[in-house]
GROMACS .gro file of N, CA and C in nm:
model
  225
    1UNK      N    1 -16.450  -9.407  -0.578
    1UNK     CA    2 -16.394  -9.289  -0.652
    1UNK      C    3 -16.479  -9.279  -0.773
    2UNK      N    4 -16.539  -9.158  -0.802
    2UNK     CA    5 -16.612  -9.139  -0.921
    2UNK      C    6 -16.522  -9.084  -1.038
    3UNK      N    7 -16.586  -9.070  -1.150
    3UNK     CA    8 -16.510  -9.035  -1.275
    3UNK      C    9 -16.437  -8.898  -1.255
    4UNK      N   10 -16.507  -8.804  -1.194
    4UNK     CA   11 -16.447  -8.666  -1.175
    4UNK      C   12 -16.323  -8.682  -1.089
    5UNK      N   13 -16.333  -8.767  -0.979
    5UNK     CA   14 -16.225  -8.780  -0.891
    5UNK      C   15 -16.105  -8.844  -0.963
    6UNK      N   16 -16.130  -8.938  -1.051
    6UNK     CA   17 -16.019  -8.999  -1.126
    6UNK      C   18 -15.958  -8.903  -1.223
    7UNK      N   19 -16.040  -8.823  -1.286
    7UNK     CA   20 -15.984  -8.725  -1.386
    7UNK      C   21 -15.904  -8.619  -1.312
    8UNK      N   22 -15.956  -8.586  -1.195
    8UNK     CA   23 -15.885  -8.482  -1.113
    8UNK      C   24 -15.751  -8.537  -1.069
    9UNK      N   25 -15.743  -8.654  -1.025
    9UNK     CA   26 -15.614  -8.715  -0.979
    9UNK      C   27 -15.522  -8.722  -1.090
   10UNK      N   28 -15.568  -8.766  -1.207
   10UNK     CA   29 -15.480  -8.776  -1.328
   10UNK      C   30 -15.429  -8.642  -1.374
   11UNK      N   31 -15.519  -8.543  -1.382
   11UNK     CA   32 -15.481  -8.410  -1.426
   11UNK      C   33 -15.381  -8.347  -1.330
   12UNK      N   34 -15.404  -8.368  -1.198
   12UNK     CA   35 -15.311  -8.312  -1.100
   12UNK      C   36 -15.173  -8.381  -1.108
   13UNK      N   37 -15.169  -8.504  -1.141
   13UNK     CA   38 -15.042  -8.570  -1.159
   13UNK      C   39 -14.961  -8.508  -1.279
   14UNK      N   40 -15.034  -8.479  -1.382
   14UNK     CA   41 -14.976  -8.419  -1.504
   14UNK      C   42 -14.926  -8.278  -1.466
   15UNK      N   43 -15.007  -8.206  -1.391
   15UNK     CA   44 -14.966  -8.070  -1.348
   15UNK      C   45 -14.844  -8.075  -1.262
   16UNK      N   46 -14.836  -8.169  -1.166
   16UNK     CA   47 -14.723  -8.184  -1.081
   16UNK      C   48 -14.594  -8.197  -1.159
   17UNK      N   49 -14.603  -8.283  -1.268
   17UNK     CA   50 -14.481  -8.302  -1.348
   17UNK      C   51 -14.442  -8.165  -1.418
   18UNK      N   52 -14.544  -8.102  -1.477
   18UNK     CA   53 -14.514  -7.982  -1.554
   18UNK      C   54 -14.469  -7.864  -1.468
   19UNK      N   55 -14.507  -7.866  -1.335
   19UNK     CA   56 -14.466  -7.760  -1.244
   19UNK      C   57 -14.312  -7.754  -1.236
   20UNK      N   58 -14.244  -7.867  -1.259
   20UNK     CA   59 -14.106  -7.868  -1.251
   20UNK      C   60 -14.031  -7.835  -1.384
   21UNK      N   61 -14.110  -7.811  -1.488
   21UNK     CA   62 -14.056  -7.785  -1.620
   21UNK      C   63 -14.042  -7.635  -1.646
   22UNK      N   64 -13.952  -7.606  -1.736
   22UNK     CA   65 -13.937  -7.464  -1.777
   22UNK      C   66 -14.035  -7.436  -1.895
   23UNK      N   67 -14.053  -7.311  -1.929
   23UNK     CA   68 -14.139  -7.279  -2.041
   23UNK      C   69 -14.281  -7.269  -1.998
   24UNK      N   70 -14.371  -7.277  -2.094
   24UNK     CA   71 -14.515  -7.255  -2.073
   24UNK      C   72 -14.571  -7.388  -2.011
   25UNK      N   73 -14.583  -7.384  -1.885
   25UNK     CA   74 -14.625  -7.506  -1.810
   25UNK      C   75 -14.773  -7.543  -1.846
   26UNK      N   76 -14.858  -7.445  -1.850
   26UNK     CA   77 -14.994  -7.468  -1.883
   26UNK      C   78 -15.013  -7.529  -2.022
   27UNK      N   79 -14.933  -7.480  -2.113
   27UNK     CA   80 -14.937  -7.534  -2.257
   27UNK      C   81 -14.892  -7.681  -2.249
   28UNK      N   82 -14.792  -7.709  -2.164
   28UNK     CA   83 -14.751  -7.848  -2.154
   28UNK      C   84 -14.860  -7.941  -2.102
   29UNK      N   85 -14.926  -7.894  -1.999
   29UNK     CA   86 -15.035  -7.972  -1.943
   29UNK      C   87 -15.141  -7.994  -2.043
   30UNK      N   88 -15.183  -7.889  -2.115
   30UNK     CA   89 -15.286  -7.901  -2.221
   30UNK      C   90 -15.245  -7.994  -2.333
   31UNK      N   91 -15.121  -7.977  -2.379
   31UNK     CA   92 -15.075  -8.061  -2.486
   31UNK      C   93 -15.074  -8.208  -2.449
   32UNK      N   94 -15.029  -8.238  -2.327
   32UNK     CA   95 -15.031  -8.375  -2.280
   32UNK      C   96 -15.174  -8.431  -2.274
   33UNK      N   97 -15.261  -8.359  -2.223
   33UNK     CA   98 -15.404  -8.401  -2.213
   33UNK      C   99 -15.466  -8.420  -2.357
   34UNK      N  100 -15.437  -8.320  -2.442
   34UNK     CA  101 -15.487  -8.326  -2.577
   34UNK      C  102 -15.441  -8.445  -2.655
   35UNK      N  103 -15.315  -8.482  -2.637
   35UNK     CA  104 -15.250  -8.592  -2.708
   35UNK      C  105 -15.283  -8.729  -2.658
   36UNK      N  106 -15.315  -8.735  -2.524
   36UNK     CA  107 -15.327  -8.863  -2.458
   36UNK      C  108 -15.461  -8.899  -2.399
   37UNK      N  109 -15.551  -8.805  -2.390
   37UNK     CA  110 -15.679  -8.832  -2.329
   37UNK      C  111 -15.782  -8.844  -2.441
   38UNK      N  112 -15.878  -8.931  -2.423
   38UNK     CA  113 -15.987  -8.949  -2.520
   38UNK      C  114 -16.085  -8.824  -2.511
   39UNK      N  115 -16.158  -8.806  -2.620
   39UNK     CA  116 -16.252  -8.689  -2.615
   39UNK      C  117 -16.350  -8.701  -2.494
   40UNK      N  118 -16.399  -8.810  -2.458
   40UNK     CA  119 -16.484  -8.819  -2.345
   40UNK      C  120 -16.416  -8.780  -2.209
   41UNK      N  121 -16.289  -8.815  -2.200
   41UNK     CA  122 -16.209  -8.779  -2.080
   41UNK      C  123 -16.191  -8.628  -2.077
   42UNK      N  124 -16.155  -8.571  -2.189
   42UNK     CA  125 -16.136  -8.425  -2.199
   42UNK      C  126 -16.265  -8.355  -2.165
   43UNK      N  127 -16.376  -8.398  -2.218
   43UNK     CA  128 -16.505  -8.343  -2.194
   43UNK      C  129 -16.543  -8.351  -2.041
   44UNK      N  130 -16.510  -8.459  -1.982
   44UNK     CA  131 -16.536  -8.475  -1.839
   44UNK      C  132 -16.456  -8.382  -1.757
   45UNK      N  133 -16.328  -8.365  -1.791
   45UNK     CA  134 -16.243  -8.272  -1.720
   45UNK      C  135 -16.292  -8.131  -1.735
   46UNK      N  136 -16.323  -8.089  -1.864
   46UNK     CA  137 -16.371  -7.955  -1.886
   46UNK      C  138 -16.508  -7.924  -1.817
   47UNK      N  139 -16.591  -8.028  -1.809
   47UNK     CA  140 -16.717  -8.015  -1.741
   47UNK      C  141 -16.691  -7.998  -1.585
   48UNK      N  142 -16.601  -8.065  -1.535
   48UNK     CA  143 -16.566  -8.051  -1.394
   48UNK      C  144 -16.507  -7.915  -1.365
   49UNK      N  145 -16.430  -7.864  -1.460
   49UNK     CA  146 -16.374  -7.727  -1.441
   49UNK      C  147 -16.487  -7.628  -1.448
   50UNK      N  148 -16.582  -7.644  -1.537
   50UNK     CA  149 -16.695  -7.549  -1.553
   50UNK      C  150 -16.782  -7.549  -1.426
   51UNK      N  151 -16.781  -7.663  -1.357
   51UNK     CA  152 -16.854  -7.672  -1.230
   51UNK      C  153 -16.776  -7.627  -1.109
   52UNK      N  154 -16.661  -7.561  -1.135
   52UNK     CA  155 -16.581  -7.512  -1.028
   52UNK      C  156 -16.442  -7.572  -1.012
   53UNK      N  157 -16.426  -7.690  -1.070
   53UNK     CA  158 -16.290  -7.751  -1.063
   53UNK      C  159 -16.242  -7.790  -0.929
   54UNK      N  160 -16.329  -7.834  -0.840
   54UNK     CA  161 -16.288  -7.871  -0.702
   54UNK      C  162 -16.167  -7.968  -0.703
   55UNK      N  163 -16.075  -7.930  -0.621
   55UNK     CA  164 -15.949  -8.007  -0.594
   55UNK      C  165 -15.855  -8.012  -0.710
   56UNK      N  166 -15.870  -7.932  -0.815
   56UNK     CA  167 -15.775  -7.929  -0.922
   56UNK      C  168 -15.666  -7.828  -0.890
   57UNK      N  169 -15.545  -7.861  -0.930
   57UNK     CA  170 -15.435  -7.770  -0.910
   57UNK      C  171 -15.459  -7.644  -1.002
   58UNK      N  172 -15.409  -7.528  -0.958
   58UNK     CA  173 -15.424  -7.408  -1.039
   58UNK      C  174 -15.368  -7.425  -1.181
   59UNK      N  175 -15.262  -7.499  -1.198
   59UNK     CA  176 -15.207  -7.516  -1.336
   59UNK      C  177 -15.302  -7.584  -1.426
   60UNK      N  178 -15.382  -7.679  -1.378
   60UNK     CA  179 -15.485  -7.746  -1.457
   60UNK      C  180 -15.592  -7.642  -1.502
   61UNK      N  181 -15.636  -7.563  -1.408
   61UNK     CA  182 -15.733  -7.460  -1.442
   61UNK      C  183 -15.671  -7.362  -1.545
   62UNK      N  184 -15.547  -7.326  -1.526
   62UNK     CA  185 -15.483  -7.231  -1.622
   62UNK      C  186 -15.473  -7.298  -1.766
   63UNK      N  187 -15.459  -7.428  -1.767
   63UNK     CA  188 -15.449  -7.502  -1.894
   63UNK      C  189 -15.583  -7.519  -1.965
   64UNK      N  190 -15.689  -7.508  -1.894
   64UNK     CA  191 -15.824  -7.538  -1.943
   64UNK      C  192 -15.855  -7.471  -2.076
   65UNK      N  193 -15.838  -7.341  -2.101
   65UNK     CA  194 -15.867  -7.283  -2.230
   65UNK      C  195 -15.787  -7.348  -2.350
   66UNK      N  196 -15.680  -7.416  -2.321
   66UNK     CA  197 -15.605  -7.478  -2.424
   66UNK      C  198 -15.636  -7.626  -2.454
   67UNK      N  199 -15.721  -7.685  -2.372
   67UNK     CA  200 -15.763  -7.821  -2.380
   67UNK      C  201 -15.876  -7.829  -2.489
   68UNK      N  202 -15.861  -7.914  -2.584
   68UNK     CA  203 -15.957  -7.933  -2.693
   68UNK      C  204 -16.083  -7.995  -2.640
   69UNK      N  205 -16.199  -7.934  -2.668
   69UNK     CA  206 -16.321  -7.999  -2.627
   69UNK      C  207 -16.353  -8.118  -2.713
   70UNK      N  208 -16.445  -8.202  -2.670
   70UNK     CA  209 -16.480  -8.317  -2.754
   70UNK      C  210 -16.549  -8.264  -2.881
   71UNK      N  211 -16.527  -8.329  -2.996
   71UNK     CA  212 -16.593  -8.281  -3.114
   71UNK      C  213 -16.742  -8.299  -3.108
   72UNK      N  214 -16.812  -8.205  -3.168
   72UNK     CA  215 -16.959  -8.208  -3.171
   72UNK      C  216 -17.000  -8.294  -3.290
   73UNK      N  217 -17.089  -8.390  -3.258
   73UNK     CA  218 -17.131  -8.480  -3.370
   73UNK      C  219 -17.253  -8.417  -3.442
   74UNK      N  220 -17.248  -8.428  -3.572
   74UNK     CA  221 -17.364  -8.378  -3.649
   74UNK      C  222 -17.473  -8.483  -3.643
   75UNK      N  223 -17.597  -8.431  -3.646
   75UNK     CA  224 -17.713  -8.529  -3.638
   75UNK      C  225 -17.746  -8.575  -3.779
   0.00000   0.00000   0.00000
């Protein structure tokens, strides 16, 4: 299992939980990822989404614009 597969599995588990919640489910997914995932993990997920997001639940794709990208480092 590669890194994208692991991130996909984890993101889909989060989405599965929030599918049963009321309110803005996509915001819940994004908030959980923003609060609990490291910047490299978030960057990997966003990169996977940019490449088509294979095997991701629609709720993860919907949450993508709300997920904070990794900070850009100054040179």
